[in-house]
mmCIF file of C-alpha atoms in Angstrom:
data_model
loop_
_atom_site.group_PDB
_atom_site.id
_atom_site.type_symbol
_atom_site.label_atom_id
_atom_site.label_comp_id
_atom_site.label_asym_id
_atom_site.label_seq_id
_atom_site.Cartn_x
_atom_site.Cartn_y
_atom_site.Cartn_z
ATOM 1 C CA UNK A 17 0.000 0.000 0.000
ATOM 2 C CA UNK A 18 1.175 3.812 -0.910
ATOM 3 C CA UNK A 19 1.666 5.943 1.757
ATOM 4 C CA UNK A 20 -0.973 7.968 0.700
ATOM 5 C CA UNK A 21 -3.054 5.163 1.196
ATOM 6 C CA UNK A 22 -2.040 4.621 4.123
ATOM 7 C CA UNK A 23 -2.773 8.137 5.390
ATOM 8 C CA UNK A 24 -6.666 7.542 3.692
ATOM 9 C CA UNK A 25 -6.878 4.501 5.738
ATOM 10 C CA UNK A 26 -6.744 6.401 9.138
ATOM 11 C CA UNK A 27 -9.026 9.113 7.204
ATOM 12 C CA UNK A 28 -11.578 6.725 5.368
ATOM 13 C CA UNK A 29 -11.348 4.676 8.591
ATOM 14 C CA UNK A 30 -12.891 7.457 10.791
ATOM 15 C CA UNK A 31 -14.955 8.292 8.081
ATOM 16 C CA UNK A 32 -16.511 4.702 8.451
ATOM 17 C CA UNK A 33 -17.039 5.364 12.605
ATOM 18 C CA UNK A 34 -18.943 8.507 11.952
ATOM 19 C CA UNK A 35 -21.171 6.690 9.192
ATOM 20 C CA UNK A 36 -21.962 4.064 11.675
ATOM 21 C CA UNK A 37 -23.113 6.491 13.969
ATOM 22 C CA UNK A 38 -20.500 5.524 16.320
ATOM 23 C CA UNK A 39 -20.915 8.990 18.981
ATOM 24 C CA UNK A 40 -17.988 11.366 18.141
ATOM 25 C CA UNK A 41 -17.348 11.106 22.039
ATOM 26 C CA UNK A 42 -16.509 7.060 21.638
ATOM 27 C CA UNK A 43 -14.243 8.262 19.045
ATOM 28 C CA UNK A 44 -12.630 10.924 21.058
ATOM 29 C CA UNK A 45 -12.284 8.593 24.172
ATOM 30 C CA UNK A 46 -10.490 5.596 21.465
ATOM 31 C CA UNK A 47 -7.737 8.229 20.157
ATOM 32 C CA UNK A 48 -7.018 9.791 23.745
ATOM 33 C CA UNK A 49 -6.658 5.862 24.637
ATOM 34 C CA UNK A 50 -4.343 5.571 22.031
ATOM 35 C CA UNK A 51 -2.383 8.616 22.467
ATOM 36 C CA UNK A 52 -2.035 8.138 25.926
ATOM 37 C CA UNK A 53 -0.367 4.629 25.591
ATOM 38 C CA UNK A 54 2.157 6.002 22.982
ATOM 39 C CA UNK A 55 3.383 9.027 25.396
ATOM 40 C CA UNK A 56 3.117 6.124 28.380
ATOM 41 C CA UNK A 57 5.670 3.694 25.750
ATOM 42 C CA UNK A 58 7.863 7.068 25.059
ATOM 43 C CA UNK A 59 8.187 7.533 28.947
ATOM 44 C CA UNK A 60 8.563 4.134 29.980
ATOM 45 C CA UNK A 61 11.777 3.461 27.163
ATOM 46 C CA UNK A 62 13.392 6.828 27.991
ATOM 47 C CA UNK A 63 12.816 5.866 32.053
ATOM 48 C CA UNK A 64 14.717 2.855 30.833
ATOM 49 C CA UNK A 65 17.314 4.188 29.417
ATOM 50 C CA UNK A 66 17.802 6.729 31.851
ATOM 51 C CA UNK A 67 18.102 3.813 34.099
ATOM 52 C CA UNK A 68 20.674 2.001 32.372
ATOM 53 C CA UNK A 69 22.759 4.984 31.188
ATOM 54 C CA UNK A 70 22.868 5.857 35.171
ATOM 55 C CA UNK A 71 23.493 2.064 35.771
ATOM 56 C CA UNK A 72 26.656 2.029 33.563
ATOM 57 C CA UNK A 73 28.120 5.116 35.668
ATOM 58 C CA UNK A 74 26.208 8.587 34.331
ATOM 59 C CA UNK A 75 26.161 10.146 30.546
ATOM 60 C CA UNK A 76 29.213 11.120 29.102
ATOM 61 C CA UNK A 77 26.841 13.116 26.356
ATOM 62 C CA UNK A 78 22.961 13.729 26.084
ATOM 63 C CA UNK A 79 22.109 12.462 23.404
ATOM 64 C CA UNK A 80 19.226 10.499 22.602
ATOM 65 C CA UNK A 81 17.231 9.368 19.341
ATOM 66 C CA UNK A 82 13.784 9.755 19.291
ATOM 67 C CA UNK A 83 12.279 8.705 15.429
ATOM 68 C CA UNK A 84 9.315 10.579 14.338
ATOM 69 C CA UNK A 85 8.316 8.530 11.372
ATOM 70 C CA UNK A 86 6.216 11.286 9.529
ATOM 71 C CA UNK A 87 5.966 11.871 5.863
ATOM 72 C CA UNK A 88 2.470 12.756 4.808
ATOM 73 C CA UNK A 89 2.846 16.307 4.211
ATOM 74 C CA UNK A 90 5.631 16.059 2.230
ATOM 75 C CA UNK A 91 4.901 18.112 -1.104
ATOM 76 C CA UNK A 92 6.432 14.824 -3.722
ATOM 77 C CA UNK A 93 7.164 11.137 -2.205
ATOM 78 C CA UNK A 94 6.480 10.226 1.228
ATOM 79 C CA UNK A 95 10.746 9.725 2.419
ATOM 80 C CA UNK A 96 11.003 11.369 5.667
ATOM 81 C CA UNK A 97 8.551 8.708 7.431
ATOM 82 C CA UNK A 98 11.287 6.115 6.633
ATOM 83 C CA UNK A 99 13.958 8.087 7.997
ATOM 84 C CA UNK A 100 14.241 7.220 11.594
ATOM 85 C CA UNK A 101 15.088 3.223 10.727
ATOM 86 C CA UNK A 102 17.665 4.179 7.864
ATOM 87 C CA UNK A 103 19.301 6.696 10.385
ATOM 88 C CA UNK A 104 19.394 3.888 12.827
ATOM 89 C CA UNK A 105 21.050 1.728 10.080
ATOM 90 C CA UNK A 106 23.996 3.973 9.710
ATOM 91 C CA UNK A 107 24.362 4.853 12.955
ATOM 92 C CA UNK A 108 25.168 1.073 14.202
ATOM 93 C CA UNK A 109 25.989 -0.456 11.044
ATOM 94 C CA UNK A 110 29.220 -2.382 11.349
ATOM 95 C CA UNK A 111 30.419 -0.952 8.509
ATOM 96 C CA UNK A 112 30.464 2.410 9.677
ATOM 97 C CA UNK A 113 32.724 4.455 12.223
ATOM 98 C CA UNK A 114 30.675 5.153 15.536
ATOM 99 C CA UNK A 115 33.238 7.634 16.739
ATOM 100 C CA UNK A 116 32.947 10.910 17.316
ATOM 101 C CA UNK A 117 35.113 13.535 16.602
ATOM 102 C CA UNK A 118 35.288 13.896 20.654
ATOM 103 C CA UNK A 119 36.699 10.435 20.425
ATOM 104 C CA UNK A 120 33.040 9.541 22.191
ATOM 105 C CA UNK A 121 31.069 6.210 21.041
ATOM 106 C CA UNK A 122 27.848 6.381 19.800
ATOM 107 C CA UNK A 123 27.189 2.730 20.082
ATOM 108 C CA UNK A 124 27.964 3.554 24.365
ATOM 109 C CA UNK A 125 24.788 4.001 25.395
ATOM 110 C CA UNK A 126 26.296 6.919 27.775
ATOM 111 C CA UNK A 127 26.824 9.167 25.038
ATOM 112 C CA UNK A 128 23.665 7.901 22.318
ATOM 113 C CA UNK A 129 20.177 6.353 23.709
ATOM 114 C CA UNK A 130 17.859 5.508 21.421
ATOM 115 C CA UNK A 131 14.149 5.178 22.800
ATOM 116 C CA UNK A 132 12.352 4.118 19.742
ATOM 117 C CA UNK A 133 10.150 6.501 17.012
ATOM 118 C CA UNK A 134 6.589 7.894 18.313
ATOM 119 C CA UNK A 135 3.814 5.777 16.639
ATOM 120 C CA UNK A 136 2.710 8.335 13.806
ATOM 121 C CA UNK A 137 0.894 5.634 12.173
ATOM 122 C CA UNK A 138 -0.754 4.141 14.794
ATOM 123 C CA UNK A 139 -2.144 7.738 15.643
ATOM 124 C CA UNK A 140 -3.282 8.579 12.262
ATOM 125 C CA UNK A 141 -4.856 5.379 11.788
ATOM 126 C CA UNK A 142 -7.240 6.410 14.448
ATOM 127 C CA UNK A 143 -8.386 9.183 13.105
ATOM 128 C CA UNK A 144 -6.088 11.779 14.777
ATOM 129 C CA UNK A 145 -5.620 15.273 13.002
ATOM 130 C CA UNK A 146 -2.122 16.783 12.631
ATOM 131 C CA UNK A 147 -2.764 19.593 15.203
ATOM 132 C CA UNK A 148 -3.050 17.141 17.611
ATOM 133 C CA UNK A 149 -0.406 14.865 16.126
ATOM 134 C CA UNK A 150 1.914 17.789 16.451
ATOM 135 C CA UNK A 151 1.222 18.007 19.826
ATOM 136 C CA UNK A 152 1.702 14.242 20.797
ATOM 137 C CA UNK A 153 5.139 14.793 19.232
ATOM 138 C CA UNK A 154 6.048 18.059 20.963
ATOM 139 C CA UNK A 155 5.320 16.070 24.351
ATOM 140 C CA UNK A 156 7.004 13.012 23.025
ATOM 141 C CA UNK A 157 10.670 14.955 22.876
ATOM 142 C CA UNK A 158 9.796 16.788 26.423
ATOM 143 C CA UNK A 159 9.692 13.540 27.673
ATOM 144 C CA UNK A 160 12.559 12.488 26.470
ATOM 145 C CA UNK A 161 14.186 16.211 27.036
ATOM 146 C CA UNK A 162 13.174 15.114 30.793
ATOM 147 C CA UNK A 163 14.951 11.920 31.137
#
C-alpha cells in the first residue's frame, strides 16, 4: 500500500465510525486511549534508558534518538517517514565508524540512547488530526528532554 493510502486509511477509517453512527465522544475517548499509551511507551523506554545509562556510571553526552516517522505532508514522495530506521542503520551499522570527533562512542549508550520513534501511524490510523499529532510529538521529545 502507498503511503498515501495509508494516510486515507486512518481518514476513510474514521470516516466509516462517523457513518456508523458511532458517537464522536466514543471516538474521542479511542484516540485519547491511544495517544495516551504512545506518550506512556515514550516515557517508559526513555525511564529505561535513563536507568541504564545511570546504571553504567552517568552520561558522558545527552544524546538520545527519538524517530518521528512522519511523511504525509511532504509536497512529492512520502521519504522522511522512513527516515528514523535508515538513520538507525547507519548509525550502528558495522560498517560504519561510531566515533565521534570527541573520540566519544555512539554505540555507548552513555553518550547515544535511542528510545524508539513515536507511533505516527498508529495515531493517524485512528483518526487523529495533525494539530493534535503535532502536539503528541512536541510532548514526546519533552519527555525524552526530561529523562
Amino acid at each position: 500500500m502507498s503511503s498515501s493510502g495509508v494516510v486515507r486509511r486512518g481518514i476513510h477509517y474514521l470516516q466509516k465510525l462517523k457513518a456508523a453512527n458511532i458517537p464522536s465522544d466514543l471516538i474521542e475517548e479511542g484516540q485519547n486511549r491511544v495517544i495516551d499509551a504512545s506518550l506512556t511507551l515514550i516515557r517508559e523506554r526513555a525511564k529505561l534508558k535513563g536507568e541504564l545509562v545511570r546504571a553504567l556510571g552517568g552520561a558522558l553526552a545527552s544524546t538520545s534518538l527519538l524517530g518521528v516517522p512522519l511523511g504525509h505532508n511532504s509536497s512529492f514522495l512520502q521519504g522522511p517517514a522512513f527516515a528514523p530506521p535508515r538513520i538507525r542503520e547507519a548509525i550502528w551499522c558495522g560498517s560504519t565508524n561510531s566515533a565521534t570527533e570527541e573520540g566519544k562512542e555512539l554505540n555507548d549508550p552513555r553518550v547515544l540512547t535511542d528510545v524508539g520513534d513515536v507511533p505516527v501511524q498508529e495515531i493517524r490510523d485512528c483518526g487523529v488530526d495533525d494539530d493534535r499529532l503535532m502536539s503528541v510529538i512536541s510532548e514526546s521529545v519533552k519527555l525524552v528532554m526530561e529523562e
